[in-house]
mmCIF file of C-alpha atoms in Angstrom:
data_model
loop_
_atom_site.group_PDB
_atom_site.id
_atom_site.type_symbol
_atom_site.label_atom_id
_atom_site.label_comp_id
_atom_site.label_asym_id
_atom_site.label_seq_id
_atom_site.Cartn_x
_atom_site.Cartn_y
_atom_site.Cartn_z
ATOM 1 C CA UNK X 1 20.037 121.203 138.601
ATOM 2 C CA UNK X 2 18.462 118.471 136.485
ATOM 3 C CA UNK X 3 14.744 118.325 135.785
ATOM 4 C CA UNK X 4 12.625 115.963 137.840
ATOM 5 C CA UNK X 5 12.485 112.453 136.392
ATOM 6 C CA UNK X 6 10.068 110.615 138.730
ATOM 7 C CA UNK X 7 7.174 112.362 140.456
ATOM 8 C CA UNK X 8 5.000 110.725 143.105
ATOM 9 C CA UNK X 9 1.661 112.422 143.686
ATOM 10 C CA UNK X 10 0.048 111.591 147.023
ATOM 11 C CA UNK X 11 -3.720 111.891 147.065
ATOM 12 C CA UNK X 12 -5.934 111.822 150.139
ATOM 13 C CA UNK X 13 -9.044 111.398 147.942
ATOM 14 C CA UNK X 14 -10.888 114.329 149.484
ATOM 15 C CA UNK X 15 -12.845 116.740 147.234
ATOM 16 C CA UNK X 16 -9.684 118.848 146.702
ATOM 17 C CA UNK X 17 -7.502 115.991 145.408
ATOM 18 C CA UNK X 18 -8.060 117.021 141.801
ATOM 19 C CA UNK X 19 -6.077 120.210 142.439
ATOM 20 C CA UNK X 20 -3.072 118.248 143.642
ATOM 21 C CA UNK X 21 -3.307 115.772 140.781
ATOM 22 C CA UNK X 22 -3.605 118.564 138.220
ATOM 23 C CA UNK X 23 -0.496 120.335 139.540
ATOM 24 C CA UNK X 24 1.519 117.088 139.599
ATOM 25 C CA UNK X 25 0.437 116.182 136.040
ATOM 26 C CA UNK X 26 1.390 119.657 134.820
ATOM 27 C CA UNK X 27 4.852 119.354 136.412
ATOM 28 C CA UNK X 28 5.381 115.859 135.038
ATOM 29 C CA UNK X 29 4.495 117.006 131.544
ATOM 30 C CA UNK X 30 6.718 120.103 131.769
ATOM 31 C CA UNK X 31 9.680 118.034 133.004
ATOM 32 C CA UNK X 32 9.059 114.988 130.848
ATOM 33 C CA UNK X 33 8.901 113.034 134.116
ATOM 34 C CA UNK X 34 7.237 109.738 134.958
ATOM 35 C CA UNK X 35 4.182 110.321 137.176
ATOM 36 C CA UNK X 36 2.927 107.796 139.726
ATOM 37 C CA UNK X 37 0.063 108.174 142.213
ATOM 38 C CA UNK X 38 -0.427 106.809 145.716
ATOM 39 C CA UNK X 39 -3.099 106.799 148.379
ATOM 40 C CA UNK X 40 -2.450 105.450 151.861
ATOM 41 C CA UNK X 41 -5.377 104.015 153.788
ATOM 42 C CA UNK X 42 -4.830 104.551 157.483
ATOM 43 C CA UNK X 43 -6.299 101.968 159.826
ATOM 44 C CA UNK X 44 -8.880 104.359 161.253
ATOM 45 C CA UNK X 45 -10.805 106.003 158.425
ATOM 46 C CA UNK X 46 -12.032 109.532 159.173
ATOM 47 C CA UNK X 47 -15.801 110.096 159.129
ATOM 48 C CA UNK X 48 -15.697 112.152 155.927
ATOM 49 C CA UNK X 49 -13.563 109.610 154.034
ATOM 50 C CA UNK X 50 -14.987 106.208 154.848
ATOM 51 C CA UNK X 51 -14.816 104.950 151.226
ATOM 52 C CA UNK X 52 -18.593 104.522 151.167
ATOM 53 C CA UNK X 53 -18.673 101.961 153.969
ATOM 54 C CA UNK X 54 -20.416 104.057 156.640
ATOM 55 C CA UNK X 55 -17.554 103.924 159.133
ATOM 56 C CA UNK X 56 -17.252 105.912 162.292
ATOM 57 C CA UNK X 57 -14.049 107.630 163.470
ATOM 58 C CA UNK X 58 -11.852 105.535 165.724
ATOM 59 C CA UNK X 59 -13.555 102.253 164.910
ATOM 60 C CA UNK X 60 -11.586 99.569 163.091
ATOM 61 C CA UNK X 61 -13.053 98.873 159.689
ATOM 62 C CA UNK X 62 -12.628 96.003 157.264
ATOM 63 C CA UNK X 63 -9.201 96.786 155.771
ATOM 64 C CA UNK X 64 -9.621 94.780 152.534
ATOM 65 C CA UNK X 65 -12.902 96.601 151.881
ATOM 66 C CA UNK X 66 -11.270 99.965 152.645
ATOM 67 C CA UNK X 67 -8.438 99.210 150.222
ATOM 68 C CA UNK X 68 -10.906 98.174 147.513
ATOM 69 C CA UNK X 69 -13.015 101.307 148.022
ATOM 70 C CA UNK X 70 -9.946 103.528 147.976
ATOM 71 C CA UNK X 71 -8.692 101.888 144.780
ATOM 72 C CA UNK X 72 -12.044 102.518 143.100
ATOM 73 C CA UNK X 73 -12.015 106.174 144.162
ATOM 74 C CA UNK X 74 -8.395 106.613 143.040
ATOM 75 C CA UNK X 75 -9.131 104.963 139.678
ATOM 76 C CA UNK X 76 -12.120 107.277 139.222
ATOM 77 C CA UNK X 77 -10.079 110.380 140.038
ATOM 78 C CA UNK X 78 -7.284 109.351 137.663
ATOM 79 C CA UNK X 79 -9.750 108.596 134.856
ATOM 80 C CA UNK X 80 -11.559 111.943 135.360
ATOM 81 C CA UNK X 81 -8.194 113.712 135.012
ATOM 82 C CA UNK X 82 -7.406 111.842 131.783
ATOM 83 C CA UNK X 83 -4.612 109.926 133.527
ATOM 84 C CA UNK X 84 -6.125 106.465 133.307
ATOM 85 C CA UNK X 85 -2.836 104.818 132.290
ATOM 86 C CA UNK X 86 -0.786 106.441 135.073
ATOM 87 C CA UNK X 87 0.623 103.874 137.523
ATOM 88 C CA UNK X 88 -1.005 104.048 140.940
ATOM 89 C CA UNK X 89 -0.975 102.204 144.209
ATOM 90 C CA UNK X 90 -3.143 102.004 147.306
ATOM 91 C CA UNK X 91 -1.348 100.984 150.491
ATOM 92 C CA UNK X 92 -2.332 100.489 154.112
ATOM 93 C CA UNK X 93 -0.244 102.073 156.837
ATOM 94 C CA UNK X 94 0.754 105.426 158.214
ATOM 95 C CA UNK X 95 0.916 107.920 155.351
ATOM 96 C CA UNK X 96 3.813 109.926 156.763
ATOM 97 C CA UNK X 97 5.938 106.742 156.799
ATOM 98 C CA UNK X 98 4.659 104.899 153.712
ATOM 99 C CA UNK X 99 5.037 107.851 151.339
ATOM 100 C CA UNK X 100 8.771 108.462 152.025
ATOM 101 C CA UNK X 101 9.434 104.698 152.036
ATOM 102 C CA UNK X 102 7.825 104.258 148.629
ATOM 103 C CA UNK X 103 9.569 107.371 147.271
ATOM 104 C CA UNK X 104 12.965 105.999 148.289
ATOM 105 C CA UNK X 105 12.160 102.505 147.012
ATOM 106 C CA UNK X 106 11.115 103.857 143.601
ATOM 107 C CA UNK X 107 13.852 106.483 143.208
ATOM 108 C CA UNK X 108 11.358 109.345 143.219
ATOM 109 C CA UNK X 109 12.903 112.814 143.079
ATOM 110 C CA UNK X 110 9.741 114.862 143.789
ATOM 111 C CA UNK X 111 6.751 114.164 146.035
ATOM 112 C CA UNK X 112 3.658 116.301 145.366
ATOM 113 C CA UNK X 113 1.032 116.584 148.115
ATOM 114 C CA UNK X 114 -1.913 118.787 148.938
ATOM 115 C CA UNK X 115 -1.660 121.109 151.927
ATOM 116 C CA UNK X 116 -4.842 122.089 153.720
ATOM 117 C CA UNK X 117 -5.009 125.333 155.668
ATOM 118 C CA UNK X 118 -4.883 124.403 159.345
ATOM 119 C CA UNK X 119 -6.367 126.313 162.243
ATOM 120 C CA UNK X 120 -6.476 125.908 165.982
ATOM 121 C CA UNK X 121 -5.801 122.422 167.313
ATOM 122 C CA UNK X 122 -5.136 121.009 163.820
ATOM 123 C CA UNK X 123 -2.229 123.448 163.462
ATOM 124 C CA UNK X 124 -0.808 122.416 166.817
ATOM 125 C CA UNK X 125 -0.976 118.713 165.969
ATOM 126 C CA UNK X 126 0.706 119.145 162.580
ATOM 127 C CA UNK X 127 -0.065 117.572 159.239
ATOM 128 C CA UNK X 128 0.805 114.611 157.089
ATOM 129 C CA UNK X 129 2.503 116.928 154.586
ATOM 130 C CA UNK X 130 4.807 118.318 157.279
ATOM 131 C CA UNK X 131 5.631 114.817 158.535
ATOM 132 C CA UNK X 132 6.413 113.600 155.002
ATOM 133 C CA UNK X 133 8.663 116.610 154.470
ATOM 134 C CA UNK X 134 10.623 115.608 157.584
ATOM 135 C CA UNK X 135 11.082 111.994 156.376
ATOM 136 C CA UNK X 136 11.313 112.412 152.583
ATOM 137 C CA UNK X 137 14.415 111.352 150.670
ATOM 138 C CA UNK X 138 13.709 113.986 148.005
ATOM 139 C CA UNK X 139 12.029 117.334 147.327
ATOM 140 C CA UNK X 140 8.427 117.785 148.466
ATOM 141 C CA UNK X 141 5.995 120.196 146.829
ATOM 142 C CA UNK X 142 3.013 121.209 148.940
ATOM 143 C CA UNK X 143 0.122 122.386 146.759
ATOM 144 C CA UNK X 144 -1.959 124.925 148.666
ATOM 145 C CA UNK X 145 -5.499 123.700 148.252
ATOM 146 C CA UNK X 146 -8.425 125.990 147.724
ATOM 147 C CA UNK X 147 -11.485 124.673 149.477
ATOM 148 C CA UNK X 148 -13.978 123.283 146.989
ATOM 149 C CA UNK X 149 -17.703 123.656 147.576
ATOM 150 C CA UNK X 150 -19.378 120.450 148.724
ATOM 151 C CA UNK X 151 -21.985 119.058 146.264
#
């Protein structure tokens, strides 16, 4: 089995995203692989991830402003991790469809994503990571995220 050559790290920009990015960067370095990052803005931004625009769940927000805010947050996260030159992209759409599409388009051979512990109804409804795994054209690594204290 050959080492991974192209790694796509998918970041949801929550407070735990640094863990996922760190693991992906470590793998890319160990394999000598090209690392790329992506964030997908879904059309309804959750309350805790409104990109600083004060949105409410279930209410359509200004998509260009959401994309701009997400790009700024992604750039900040990449710079904090010392990965300022790493290619990155912010897309709008459904994450579980956009991530596999981009991976296939770019010839990615490993997708790295964070996996949050799910309980109750969240577990029943599934997760983006599980949906990506079902659609991915390549291997998917789910990084088990440890909950970070809120500032």
